[in-house]
Amino acid sequence: MSTLNNSLRNTMWVEKYRPQDLEQIVNQNEIVDGISNLLKNPEAIPHLLFAGPPGVGKTTAALCIARRLLGEDWRKDTLELNASDERGIKMVRERVKSFAAVIKLVTDSSNEHKMYRLIILDEADEMTPEAQTALRRIIEDSSKTTRFLIICNYLSQIIDPLQSRCVIFRFTRLTEKDVVDHMKIICKNEETSFEEKALAKIYEITSGDLRLSINILQASAATKHVSISTVHSAMGMSGKARVSEIIRLAISGKFNESRIKLMELTTVFGISHGDFLKYAYQEIYSLKLPNPNKIAVLMAEYDFRLATGAHPDLQLTAFLAQLALQASDQQ
Amino acid sequence: MWAREFRPKKVEDIAGNEEARLTVVKWLTHWINGNKPLLLIGPPGTGKTSLVHALAQQFNYDLIEMNASDTRTRGELEKRVIPILGNTSLFRKPILLFLDEIDGISSRNDTGGLEYLTKILKEPTIPVIIAANSKNTKIKELAKLCKTIEFKIVPPRLLLSFLEYILRIENKELSLEEKISIVSDCKGDIRSLLNIAQSRLAGYKTFKGDTTEIDIADTINGYFSSDSVENGKSFLSRTNGMYSDPRFGMSTEERRKDLINAFFSSIVASYRQIDSKSMAALLDVLSQADLIVGRAVRNRQWSLLKYLDDMISYGLYEYSHNKGIKYSQYGMIWPVMGPILARGQSMKVVISNLAQNAHMSRSEFGSIYLPYLIKIMSDKRVNPIKFALDSNVDEKVGEVLTKEMERISSKIRYTK
């Protein structure tokens, strides 16, 4: 048992209240039923593919499955990889292949269901198509011993041959009631009072991302009371809020401030250049600028340049300069 | 040619790297069947090849050598190496196998070569020495099988006395100033020292590298102060800078010579002199040039790079001349940049230690988890040192979290 895990669980509500059993997962009933049915016959479990927005329980469900299939020692036989950290074909070749290649020799008859090794591949939509293709072969070759649990936000980014090798579960966005009710349970448990409006506000900002919601909730609860104003300052701490600030600075013509903040964001908080553009798009969209079509073209162009070019800092800084220009054109 | 004449004949004649040499001698004299191969890593001209030649000579081995000039595909290696490994009795003398310049093995043309070597060198039946300039990823697997010995560049003082020794033998004289200039030009490479010294005495002024090359800083300053595009372009054609992809592990020096980055940092550092329209236009030119660099690197289509000098020199000129843009290695002044880099270095430790336990990517963790962890630890008055200790992670994590927690509490006081 990892001691770091215990430390995090003692500190962070998001870990303390992370479901340990499939049945505890907030309102993905159809999915939970479907998976539970499959788990009844562990021998015949197919590879699984979970798709859906962030913070709805995909990774948690995967961990619950690992625990159910492999017991309390699940970590020993589970390889957890995050494709957005290592996205190339090298990761597939070196890490996935070598892990999948080891044949597990537990044939203890009382424990027959423990014969699999599990590979949880998170954010698989960040993988290059080349790496996904390599994965396809490995999945086939190792299916005697290894089950894959692939997780992504956008199913369309997963190549068809991979999709066809998995049973796909689509996780849906949580409703306001689901998230708010869950936060209320936590507040009650933690003897924390709250303004109803504050919880609604959290849902509004996080678009139903339960993990982010709980983090904001806890960060707003320093005084055991969650109010609109504590929620406001807590949401200002996220990387997304920092991206919004950078975009606003650029649009208001403060190019230099915005690029320094950008450098801080990627260097200090390790936020990837790709995630920056993703959050930037959400922010720009919500700002409702006068010519969204032009901005969309600009975003698409720099998304492409970022992926193709060799200097990501240059590409994003050039993007900020274009935004500043758009803004000064309109004045 | 001095470089050949003065190639050391004995192990003790080699300059520098005493300890490394001693280890190699011990390894060979104590060698028994199945011992790990030796891997000598070090920059050019530090005596690796000379050492092996001298060893074979002094300890009476038949030296079988393969270097970058030999084809090293799997088939070729099998043909040459297998008879040696399998049948030593054919030869009267024992055999020493030397694979030089192993990092020059080409993944394209020497198909399967490295993998094959890695396989057969697991338990060699004869002593094997491998030499390489650097431990790159290509030879990582191979390195695991070997005992690695590092060769360092020869220190200037030793080079100077070596040079004086050679001059005595040759009965030649040079001023101290000239000797120092030779030593500094050769950059720790003894072979190059001999070549330079020989040509200096013959009356040529040669440097390691081309004399007409302009350093990156002078290139950028020269370009931006040129009075015509053509003059500006001439700086680019003579620069020691290069077009490269800094994401593939490069040294600080190589990164400094990255042309795209040098133009980028110089332009943004001069933001005060550049209006927003020109800034957008300049960065757009660089951004497009960078697309070409990215493509050239990804597809190994180096011929694309020839368009870049024109793209950049003509593209930037209109918006950049007479603006007083000066070379700057970094895109912002050091008092701003330094703390960000330092903080980034320490946060990296925290993120890499904790992200996986939160089941998140590093980027996601930095965005929606880490800031809250710091705030919540500060609210709950968790002792970060104890937190790191209990968690069994790098103790630096505790130190960094302490600093970050102080940061936010001072900020709160500030805003109140």
XYZ file of C-alpha atoms in Angstrom:
747
model
C 0.000 0.000 0.000
C 1.445 3.297 -1.004
C 2.129 5.638 1.856
C 1.850 8.663 -0.418
C -1.640 7.511 -1.163
C -2.474 7.610 2.530
C -1.010 11.083 2.935
C -3.066 12.367 0.019
C -6.176 10.687 1.367
C -5.686 12.370 4.748
C -5.317 15.737 3.083
C -7.516 15.836 0.010
C -11.242 15.203 0.067
C -11.056 14.203 -3.569
C -8.989 11.172 -2.504
C -10.859 10.552 0.737
C -14.173 10.364 -1.125
C -12.884 8.617 -4.231
C -15.193 5.611 -4.682
C -13.521 2.284 -3.888
C -16.366 0.286 -5.377
C -18.107 0.618 -8.702
C -21.470 0.993 -6.991
C -20.316 4.166 -5.239
C -19.652 6.007 -8.482
C -21.959 8.997 -8.845
C -24.773 8.459 -11.265
C -23.329 6.393 -14.092
C -25.852 3.667 -13.304
C -26.150 2.126 -16.729
C -22.400 1.896 -17.072
C -21.924 0.506 -13.591
C -24.571 -2.166 -14.272
C -22.966 -3.028 -17.582
C -19.495 -3.360 -16.116
C -20.754 -5.322 -13.099
C -22.367 -7.814 -15.445
C -19.130 -8.263 -17.342
C -17.217 -8.707 -14.095
C -19.404 -11.646 -13.128
C -17.404 -13.684 -15.563
C -13.829 -12.437 -15.123
C -12.436 -15.073 -17.467
C -14.274 -13.609 -20.408
C -13.723 -9.924 -19.764
C -13.104 -7.996 -22.950
C -10.837 -4.974 -23.304
C -12.674 -1.849 -22.217
C -12.723 1.655 -23.596
C -14.123 4.498 -21.496
C -14.935 7.771 -23.185
C -16.370 10.911 -21.662
C -15.711 14.385 -20.250
C -13.228 14.921 -17.401
C -14.159 14.288 -13.797
C -17.097 11.922 -14.338
C -15.440 8.794 -12.960
C -13.643 7.079 -15.835
C -10.308 6.636 -14.086
C -12.008 5.863 -10.801
C -14.102 3.167 -12.475
C -10.937 1.698 -13.969
C -9.291 1.568 -10.541
C -12.400 -0.067 -9.057
C -12.273 -2.716 -11.757
C -8.591 -3.330 -11.040
C -9.373 -3.772 -7.363
C -12.278 -6.123 -8.103
C -10.310 -8.267 -10.544
C -6.941 -8.362 -8.851
C -7.757 -7.882 -5.176
C -6.077 -5.537 -2.714
C -2.706 -6.158 -4.334
C -3.988 -4.770 -7.633
C -1.123 -2.301 -7.961
C 1.374 -5.109 -8.465
C -0.284 -6.299 -11.640
C -1.540 -3.032 -12.974
C 0.353 -0.644 -15.189
C -1.055 2.861 -15.072
C 0.082 5.054 -17.942
C -0.898 8.531 -18.902
C -0.543 9.041 -22.605
C -0.428 12.781 -22.347
C 2.863 12.508 -20.433
C 4.497 10.147 -22.915
C 2.588 10.194 -26.110
C 4.849 8.673 -28.717
C 5.324 5.241 -30.112
C 8.322 4.771 -27.816
C 6.068 4.605 -24.794
C 3.995 1.872 -26.402
C 7.024 -0.108 -27.456
C 9.011 0.148 -24.273
C 6.561 0.297 -21.421
C 3.358 -1.291 -22.655
C 4.991 -4.055 -24.604
C 7.366 -5.174 -21.882
C 4.636 -5.146 -19.251
C 2.176 -7.001 -21.455
C 4.791 -9.563 -22.378
C 5.288 -10.929 -18.875
C 3.071 -13.946 -18.411
C 1.533 -14.127 -15.031
C 1.835 -17.552 -13.528
C -0.766 -17.467 -10.805
C -3.008 -20.434 -11.355
C -4.155 -20.864 -7.800
C -7.535 -22.475 -8.363
C -9.202 -20.650 -5.483
C -8.183 -17.424 -7.085
C -8.865 -18.172 -10.675
C -10.007 -14.701 -11.538
C -6.557 -13.322 -10.697
C -4.926 -14.376 -13.889
C -4.853 -11.076 -15.675
C -2.504 -8.228 -15.745
C -4.169 -4.931 -16.341
C -2.978 -1.939 -18.308
C -4.838 1.296 -17.678
C -4.034 3.737 -20.431
C -5.363 7.156 -19.524
C -5.872 10.073 -21.942
C -5.322 7.713 -24.850
C -6.705 10.303 -27.261
C -3.405 12.163 -26.766
C -1.529 9.310 -28.432
C -0.237 9.757 -31.940
C -2.032 7.596 -34.542
C 1.309 5.850 -35.067
C 1.439 4.839 -31.404
C -2.197 3.722 -31.476
C -1.442 1.498 -34.436
C 1.451 -0.091 -32.559
C -0.850 -0.627 -29.609
C -3.328 -2.471 -31.763
C -0.892 -5.303 -32.420
C 0.160 -5.521 -28.794
C -3.437 -5.775 -27.651
C -3.940 -8.712 -29.955
C -0.721 -10.503 -29.107
C -1.112 -10.215 -25.367
C -4.811 -10.787 -24.920
C -4.189 -14.173 -23.316
C -2.649 -12.545 -20.279
C -3.437 -8.878 -20.334
C -6.539 -6.747 -20.337
C -6.460 -3.184 -21.559
C -8.545 -0.431 -20.093
C -8.332 2.547 -22.382
C -9.601 5.939 -21.282
C -10.186 8.999 -23.413
C -12.140 12.236 -23.596
C -12.926 12.090 -27.294
C -13.749 8.763 -28.879
C -13.236 10.258 -32.325
C -9.521 10.601 -31.592
C -9.173 6.842 -31.143
C -8.461 4.952 -34.352
C -11.198 2.572 -35.504
C -9.180 -0.649 -35.207
C -8.637 0.095 -31.520
C -12.288 0.895 -30.971
C -13.301 -2.358 -32.581
C -11.132 -4.337 -30.159
C -12.833 -2.929 -27.081
C -16.235 -2.764 -25.481
C -17.009 0.936 -25.370
C -18.663 2.708 -22.463
C -19.673 6.321 -22.897
C -19.669 8.240 -19.640
C -22.021 11.167 -19.577
C -21.707 14.600 -18.048
C -22.999 14.694 -14.485
C -26.131 16.734 -13.829
C -26.161 19.696 -11.481
C -28.223 17.714 -9.019
C -25.730 14.819 -8.992
C -22.770 17.057 -8.312
C -24.492 19.329 -5.795
C -25.987 16.405 -3.874
C -22.591 14.776 -3.700
C -20.982 17.974 -2.432
C -23.707 18.264 0.201
C -22.914 14.789 1.489
C -19.255 15.723 1.761
C -20.074 19.005 3.529
C -22.239 17.187 6.021
C -19.506 14.657 6.702
C -16.905 17.391 7.115
C -19.220 19.506 9.305
C -19.065 22.364 6.844
C -21.893 24.777 6.136
C -22.577 26.233 2.706
C -24.604 28.695 0.696
C -26.787 26.899 -1.862
C -25.761 29.475 -4.438
C -22.094 28.700 -3.833
C -22.549 25.029 -4.727
C -24.498 25.957 -7.849
C -21.661 28.305 -8.766
C -19.118 25.493 -8.434
C -21.136 23.338 -10.822
C -21.379 26.215 -13.265
C -17.616 26.778 -13.366
C -16.586 23.162 -13.499
C -19.229 22.045 -16.019
C -19.809 18.978 -13.886
C -16.179 17.910 -13.429
C -16.584 16.257 -10.041
C -12.887 16.094 -9.237
C -12.380 19.805 -9.834
C -15.652 20.542 -8.005
C -14.456 18.751 -4.884
C -11.082 20.489 -4.988
C -12.740 23.883 -5.270
C -15.211 22.943 -2.543
C -12.447 21.994 -0.140
C -10.312 25.017 -0.982
C -13.364 27.234 -0.293
C -14.011 25.584 3.040
C -11.026 26.813 5.062
C -13.357 28.435 7.598
C -15.840 25.536 7.536
C -18.210 27.691 5.527
C -18.486 27.699 1.752
C -19.706 31.017 0.373
C -19.866 32.596 -3.068
C -16.815 34.704 -2.271
C -14.652 31.818 -1.037
C -15.653 29.839 -4.136
C -14.603 32.761 -6.298
C -11.142 32.958 -4.867
C -10.736 29.168 -4.972
C -11.640 28.933 -8.648
C -9.076 31.641 -9.413
C -6.309 29.237 -8.462
C -6.813 26.649 -11.183
C -4.696 26.450 -14.295
C -7.784 27.253 -16.330
C -8.229 30.533 -14.466
C -4.583 31.358 -15.146
C -5.098 30.687 -18.856
C -8.106 33.019 -18.822
C -5.967 35.726 -17.284
C -3.312 35.276 -19.986
C -5.929 35.526 -22.741
C -7.484 38.629 -21.226
C -4.078 40.290 -20.899
C -3.276 39.526 -24.534
C -6.625 40.789 -25.786
C -6.272 44.006 -23.835
C -2.946 44.593 -25.596
C -0.693 43.665 -22.678
C 1.433 41.329 -24.757
C 4.473 41.332 -22.496
C 2.587 40.573 -19.277
C 0.663 37.822 -20.995
C 3.746 36.057 -22.355
C 5.481 36.186 -18.956
C 2.410 34.601 -17.365
C 2.383 31.997 -20.124
C 5.974 31.101 -19.390
C 5.150 30.827 -15.693
C 2.177 28.574 -16.429
C 4.094 26.086 -18.549
C 7.320 26.179 -16.537
C 6.086 26.303 -12.953
C 2.838 24.357 -13.178
C 3.948 22.061 -15.958
C 0.824 22.725 -17.999
C 1.328 21.407 -21.507
C 1.212 23.708 -24.498
C -1.636 21.653 -25.902
C -3.690 22.038 -22.725
C -3.041 25.773 -22.839
C -4.668 26.016 -26.257
C -7.552 23.813 -25.137
C -8.326 26.026 -22.138
C -7.658 29.153 -24.199
C -10.311 28.117 -26.668
C -12.886 27.617 -23.918
C -12.035 31.015 -22.483
C -12.111 32.838 -25.811
C -15.412 31.202 -26.652
C -16.932 32.357 -23.376
C -15.687 35.925 -23.925
C -17.992 36.190 -26.963
C -15.659 38.314 -29.062
C -17.156 40.128 -32.090
C -15.741 37.911 -34.863
C -15.654 34.336 -33.601
C -15.109 32.945 -37.084
C -11.785 34.742 -37.464
C -10.712 33.695 -33.990
C -11.615 30.080 -34.736
C -9.454 30.174 -37.875
C -6.609 31.639 -35.834
C -6.952 28.982 -33.147
C -7.048 26.162 -35.676
C -3.981 27.545 -37.426
C -1.955 27.743 -34.220
C -3.177 24.374 -33.035
C -1.698 23.000 -36.260
C 1.513 25.012 -35.989
C 2.005 23.892 -32.410
C 1.699 20.256 -33.439
C 3.967 20.627 -36.464
C 6.572 23.169 -35.363
C 9.630 22.624 -33.222
C 9.405 25.551 -30.773
C 6.165 25.443 -28.764
C 6.996 28.566 -26.713
C 7.491 30.540 -29.902
C 4.242 29.240 -31.385
C 2.119 30.141 -28.374
C 3.783 33.548 -27.991
C 3.134 34.244 -31.675
C -0.491 33.264 -31.026
C -0.728 35.783 -28.174
C 0.705 38.496 -30.433
C -1.992 37.701 -33.018
C -4.677 37.948 -30.349
C -3.313 41.319 -29.226
C -3.441 42.442 -32.837
C -7.049 41.284 -33.301
C -7.968 43.319 -30.247
C -6.193 46.492 -31.404
C -7.831 46.126 -34.857
C -11.224 46.289 -33.294
C -10.573 49.487 -31.429
C 51.189 14.555 -39.824
C 51.817 15.060 -36.130
C 48.502 13.649 -35.088
C 49.656 10.284 -36.397
C 53.311 10.554 -35.459
C 52.563 11.432 -31.893
C 49.803 8.955 -31.379
C 50.848 7.458 -28.040
C 52.389 4.011 -28.337
C 52.201 3.149 -24.682
C 49.405 3.394 -22.180
C 51.555 5.611 -19.972
C 52.186 8.098 -22.806
C 48.565 9.121 -23.067
C 47.793 12.512 -21.551
C 45.037 12.800 -18.976
C 42.395 10.402 -17.679
C 44.858 8.523 -15.424
C 42.207 6.816 -13.352
C 40.226 5.689 -16.356
C 43.364 4.287 -17.949
C 44.275 2.412 -14.794
C 40.806 0.876 -14.601
C 41.035 -0.284 -18.196
C 44.427 -1.912 -17.629
C 43.151 -3.663 -14.507
C 40.086 -4.849 -16.375
C 42.159 -6.384 -19.152
C 44.759 -7.983 -16.910
C 42.084 -9.516 -14.689
C 39.804 -10.492 -17.531
C 38.135 -13.896 -17.311
C 35.683 -15.581 -19.614
C 32.210 -14.049 -19.407
C 33.317 -10.690 -17.952
C 31.284 -7.682 -18.988
C 32.530 -5.699 -21.989
C 33.995 -2.254 -21.321
C 32.276 0.842 -22.639
C 34.524 3.891 -22.966
C 32.549 7.110 -23.186
C 34.196 10.422 -23.905
C 34.531 13.312 -26.338
C 36.761 12.986 -29.407
C 40.508 13.233 -28.917
C 40.607 12.125 -25.308
C 42.637 9.020 -26.060
C 40.100 6.194 -26.174
C 41.236 4.682 -29.453
C 44.908 5.290 -28.683
C 44.502 3.575 -25.354
C 43.050 0.429 -26.911
C 45.761 0.298 -29.565
C 48.469 0.729 -26.943
C 46.865 -1.935 -24.743
C 46.839 -4.510 -27.523
C 50.451 -3.713 -28.310
C 51.713 -3.815 -24.731
C 49.766 -6.812 -23.535
C 50.262 -8.783 -26.736
C 46.728 -9.119 -28.046
C 45.569 -9.386 -31.625
C 43.358 -6.340 -32.055
C 40.269 -6.768 -34.176
C 38.675 -3.431 -34.752
C 35.425 -2.293 -36.291
C 34.545 1.355 -36.590
C 32.048 3.596 -38.316
C 33.611 2.945 -41.685
C 32.528 -0.684 -41.544
C 29.006 -1.644 -42.352
C 27.461 -2.843 -39.188
C 24.253 -4.476 -40.186
C 23.282 -7.588 -38.374
C 24.433 -9.782 -41.235
C 27.804 -8.106 -41.518
C 28.413 -8.310 -37.796
C 27.475 -11.963 -37.726
C 29.973 -12.685 -40.446
C 32.819 -10.946 -38.700
C 32.133 -11.291 -35.009
C 30.845 -14.856 -34.695
C 34.059 -16.597 -35.827
C 35.987 -14.505 -33.331
C 33.695 -15.161 -30.416
C 33.372 -18.838 -31.127
C 36.838 -19.966 -32.076
C 39.799 -18.413 -30.365
C 42.163 -21.314 -30.947
C 42.620 -20.405 -34.586
C 44.880 -17.593 -33.570
C 48.079 -17.794 -31.687
C 47.600 -14.619 -29.738
C 44.526 -13.918 -27.661
C 42.074 -11.554 -29.287
C 40.825 -8.159 -28.156
C 37.695 -7.025 -29.983
C 37.319 -3.275 -30.299
C 34.113 -1.676 -31.544
C 34.929 1.980 -32.059
C 32.507 4.864 -32.667
C 29.585 2.692 -31.700
C 27.267 5.701 -31.323
C 27.826 6.326 -35.007
C 25.987 3.141 -35.820
C 23.126 4.130 -38.055
C 19.669 2.966 -37.160
C 18.780 3.123 -40.817
C 21.704 1.655 -42.659
C 23.003 -0.683 -40.002
C 19.702 -2.442 -39.545
C 19.542 -4.703 -36.541
C 23.201 -4.116 -35.757
C 22.836 -2.683 -32.274
C 20.202 -5.183 -31.216
C 22.407 -7.985 -32.401
C 25.430 -6.649 -30.531
C 23.377 -6.271 -27.401
C 22.454 -9.916 -27.689
C 25.854 -11.426 -28.343
C 27.754 -9.288 -25.878
C 25.860 -10.635 -22.887
C 28.521 -13.194 -22.022
C 31.479 -12.680 -24.329
C 34.193 -15.291 -24.590
C 36.903 -12.737 -25.388
C 37.580 -9.263 -23.981
C 35.496 -6.637 -25.780
C 35.951 -2.874 -25.605
C 33.393 -0.494 -27.038
C 33.962 3.228 -27.515
C 31.459 6.029 -28.008
C 31.389 9.814 -27.766
C 28.229 10.032 -25.740
C 25.761 7.806 -24.048
C 22.787 8.524 -26.270
C 19.506 6.674 -26.197
C 20.539 4.492 -29.107
C 23.166 2.714 -27.059
C 21.321 2.729 -23.753
C 20.473 -0.974 -23.908
C 24.004 -1.853 -24.863
C 25.382 0.295 -22.037
C 23.437 -1.739 -19.502
C 25.499 -4.816 -20.384
C 28.812 -3.031 -20.059
C 31.061 -1.630 -17.417
C 31.150 2.050 -18.327
C 34.256 4.181 -17.998
C 34.094 7.893 -18.665
C 36.855 9.807 -20.401
C 36.945 13.530 -19.719
C 38.441 16.247 -21.877
C 42.073 16.822 -21.118
C 42.513 19.856 -18.826
C 44.240 22.945 -20.322
C 47.270 22.766 -18.056
C 48.012 19.230 -19.170
C 47.463 20.206 -22.795
C 49.936 23.032 -22.422
C 52.644 20.809 -21.008
C 51.925 18.192 -23.671
C 52.306 20.876 -26.338
C 55.584 22.018 -24.810
C 56.812 18.418 -24.755
C 56.024 18.013 -28.461
C 57.696 21.334 -29.298
C 60.836 20.215 -27.454
C 60.982 16.991 -29.416
C 60.418 18.826 -32.681
C 62.847 21.535 -31.669
C 60.330 24.277 -32.389
C 59.309 27.364 -30.478
C 56.083 29.286 -29.985
C 55.295 32.271 -27.788
C 53.319 31.586 -24.622
C 50.461 33.619 -26.069
C 50.369 31.410 -29.149
C 50.537 28.257 -27.080
C 47.624 29.387 -24.955
C 45.636 30.252 -28.051
C 46.268 26.773 -29.470
C 45.233 25.140 -26.221
C 42.022 27.119 -26.070
C 41.212 26.543 -29.750
C 41.495 22.778 -29.513
C 38.758 22.539 -26.856
C 40.326 19.645 -24.989
C 40.833 17.504 -28.074
C 44.460 16.336 -28.222
C 44.289 15.263 -31.838
C 43.042 18.672 -32.788
C 45.785 20.280 -30.649
C 48.440 18.523 -32.669
C 46.857 19.502 -35.963
C 46.506 23.129 -34.978
C 50.044 23.347 -33.588
C 51.493 21.814 -36.707
C 49.693 24.188 -39.023
C 50.493 27.239 -36.868
C 54.158 26.424 -37.139
C 53.732 26.075 -40.874
C 52.362 29.596 -40.906
C 48.619 28.993 -41.227
C 46.148 30.269 -38.732
C 43.666 27.473 -38.347
C 41.042 26.997 -35.715
C 39.004 24.009 -34.902
C 36.070 24.937 -37.100
C 35.833 27.605 -39.751
C 37.330 31.032 -39.096
C 34.703 32.780 -41.167
C 31.894 31.647 -38.894
C 30.158 34.332 -36.906
C 28.942 33.642 -33.419
C 25.185 33.577 -32.910
C 25.163 36.835 -30.892
C 27.056 38.715 -33.621
C 24.789 37.152 -36.248
C 21.643 38.504 -34.625
C 23.133 41.928 -33.877
C 24.576 42.087 -37.379
C 21.261 41.188 -38.982
C 19.196 43.716 -37.072
C 21.662 46.548 -37.660
C 22.106 45.865 -41.392
C 21.225 48.640 -43.788
C 19.900 46.252 -46.428
C 18.262 42.839 -46.588
C 21.213 41.461 -48.541
C 23.687 42.523 -45.886
C 21.423 41.077 -43.238
C 21.223 37.795 -45.070
C 25.001 37.598 -45.347
C 25.178 37.317 -41.563
C 22.837 34.352 -41.674
C 24.893 32.599 -44.300
C 28.050 32.870 -42.191
C 26.599 32.119 -38.784
C 27.622 29.315 -36.454
C 23.975 29.145 -35.448
C 21.791 26.352 -36.744
C 18.224 25.305 -37.287
C 17.300 22.617 -34.822
C 14.606 21.102 -32.665
C 15.430 21.828 -29.019
C 13.010 19.184 -27.813
C 15.523 16.488 -28.620
C 17.931 16.708 -25.695
C 20.509 19.345 -26.512
C 23.297 20.870 -24.494
C 23.052 24.465 -23.281
C 25.607 25.474 -25.886
C 23.689 23.813 -28.718
C 20.497 25.426 -27.515
C 22.212 28.810 -27.519
C 23.076 28.298 -31.179
C 19.475 27.532 -32.148
C 18.731 30.271 -34.699
C 14.949 30.288 -34.456
C 15.150 30.595 -30.723
C 17.837 33.295 -30.856
C 15.690 35.436 -33.193
C 12.623 34.762 -31.063
C 14.191 35.669 -27.731
C 15.901 38.760 -29.162
C 12.659 40.032 -30.685
C 10.432 39.491 -27.666
C 13.083 40.861 -25.294
C 13.008 44.078 -27.338
C 9.216 44.344 -27.019
C 9.396 47.976 -25.914
C 10.636 49.105 -29.326
C 8.127 47.048 -31.329
C 4.489 48.015 -31.881
C 1.854 45.305 -31.681
C 1.381 45.050 -35.433
C 5.077 44.549 -36.100
C 5.376 42.112 -33.200
C 2.574 39.962 -34.606
C 4.123 40.088 -38.076
C 7.644 39.223 -36.860
C 6.495 36.313 -34.743
C 4.328 35.071 -37.594
C 7.409 34.881 -39.833
C 9.303 32.923 -37.180
C 6.296 30.725 -36.519
C 6.115 29.773 -40.194
C 9.843 29.176 -40.340
C 9.478 26.944 -37.286
C 6.884 24.865 -39.146
C 9.521 24.104 -41.749
C 12.047 23.209 -39.045
C 9.538 20.882 -37.419
C 8.778 19.171 -40.709
C 12.430 18.864 -41.665
C 13.268 17.244 -38.348
C 10.264 14.958 -38.231
C 10.659 13.649 -41.774
C 14.463 13.921 -41.807
C 13.993 16.073 -44.862
C 16.976 18.313 -44.265
C 16.871 19.804 -47.733
C 13.925 21.903 -46.538
C 16.261 23.893 -44.317
C 17.807 25.704 -47.271
C 14.727 27.908 -47.626
C 14.921 29.218 -44.093
C 17.631 31.872 -44.470
C 15.523 33.604 -47.128
C 12.250 33.175 -45.248
C 13.717 34.770 -42.184
C 15.995 37.461 -43.579
C 13.446 38.792 -46.082
C 10.457 38.138 -43.844
C 11.695 39.959 -40.778
C 13.439 42.897 -42.399
C 10.568 45.280 -43.089
C 9.312 45.138 -39.504
C 12.611 44.964 -37.698
C 15.262 47.198 -39.230
C 16.089 50.435 -37.440
C 14.233 49.260 -34.363
C 17.389 48.809 -32.303
C 16.713 45.122 -31.679
C 19.679 43.558 -29.875
C 20.669 39.966 -29.317
C 19.291 38.468 -26.164
C 19.818 34.849 -25.181
C 16.637 34.829 -23.145
C 13.278 36.291 -24.034
C 13.017 38.274 -20.835
C 15.319 39.968 -18.397
C 16.975 37.624 -15.947
C 15.321 39.020 -12.790
C 11.996 37.905 -14.325
C 13.148 34.728 -16.033
C 15.491 33.362 -13.358
C 12.938 32.924 -10.571
C 10.428 31.335 -12.976
C 12.996 28.806 -14.147
C 14.152 28.059 -10.610
C 10.590 27.609 -9.371
C 9.831 25.442 -12.390
C 12.773 23.191 -11.580
C 11.622 22.613 -8.027
C 7.941 22.193 -8.913
C 8.936 19.548 -11.423
C 10.055 17.377 -8.506
C 6.662 17.742 -6.818
C 4.667 17.115 -9.971
C 6.625 14.053 -11.031
C 6.381 12.591 -7.530
C 2.673 13.182 -6.973
C 0.844 13.233 -10.320
C 0.701 9.511 -10.805
C -0.666 8.921 -7.336
C -3.490 11.288 -8.126
C -4.016 9.244 -11.323
C -3.553 12.256 -13.551
C -1.267 13.498 -16.286
C 1.382 15.947 -15.164
C -0.240 18.797 -17.043
C -3.689 18.107 -15.604
C -2.228 17.708 -12.128
C -0.465 21.071 -12.368
C -3.685 22.661 -13.510
C -6.453 21.400 -11.258
C -4.831 19.556 -8.372
C -1.498 21.020 -7.286
C -2.725 24.577 -6.608
C -5.507 23.145 -4.441
C -3.216 20.732 -2.653
C -0.977 23.643 -1.636
C -3.919 25.771 -0.507
C -5.557 22.940 1.422
C -2.324 21.903 3.126
C -1.869 25.498 4.141
C -5.476 25.759 5.441
C -5.159 22.528 7.385
C -1.715 23.493 8.636
C -0.257 20.256 7.368
C 3.479 20.146 7.959
C 4.879 19.689 4.441
C 8.162 18.188 5.655
C 6.276 15.561 7.629
C 3.889 15.091 4.690
C 6.809 14.238 2.398
C 8.400 12.010 5.028
C 5.187 10.056 5.702
C 4.547 9.774 1.976
C 7.953 8.270 1.401
C 8.725 10.650 -1.469
C 11.806 12.733 -2.231
C 12.416 15.053 0.721
C 12.763 17.941 -1.736
C 8.996 17.673 -2.192
C 8.583 18.828 1.410
C 10.930 21.770 0.957
C 9.250 22.935 -2.237
C 5.764 22.616 -0.744
C 6.922 24.655 2.274
C 8.042 27.470 -0.010
C 4.867 27.363 -2.076
C 2.721 27.430 1.064
C 4.645 30.463 2.319
C 4.015 32.105 -1.044
C 0.254 31.849 -0.805
C 0.063 32.830 2.862
C 2.146 35.953 2.182
C -0.101 36.755 -0.741
C -3.191 36.493 1.437
C -1.656 38.830 3.996
C -0.784 41.179 1.186
C -4.289 41.390 -0.202
C -5.746 41.936 3.260
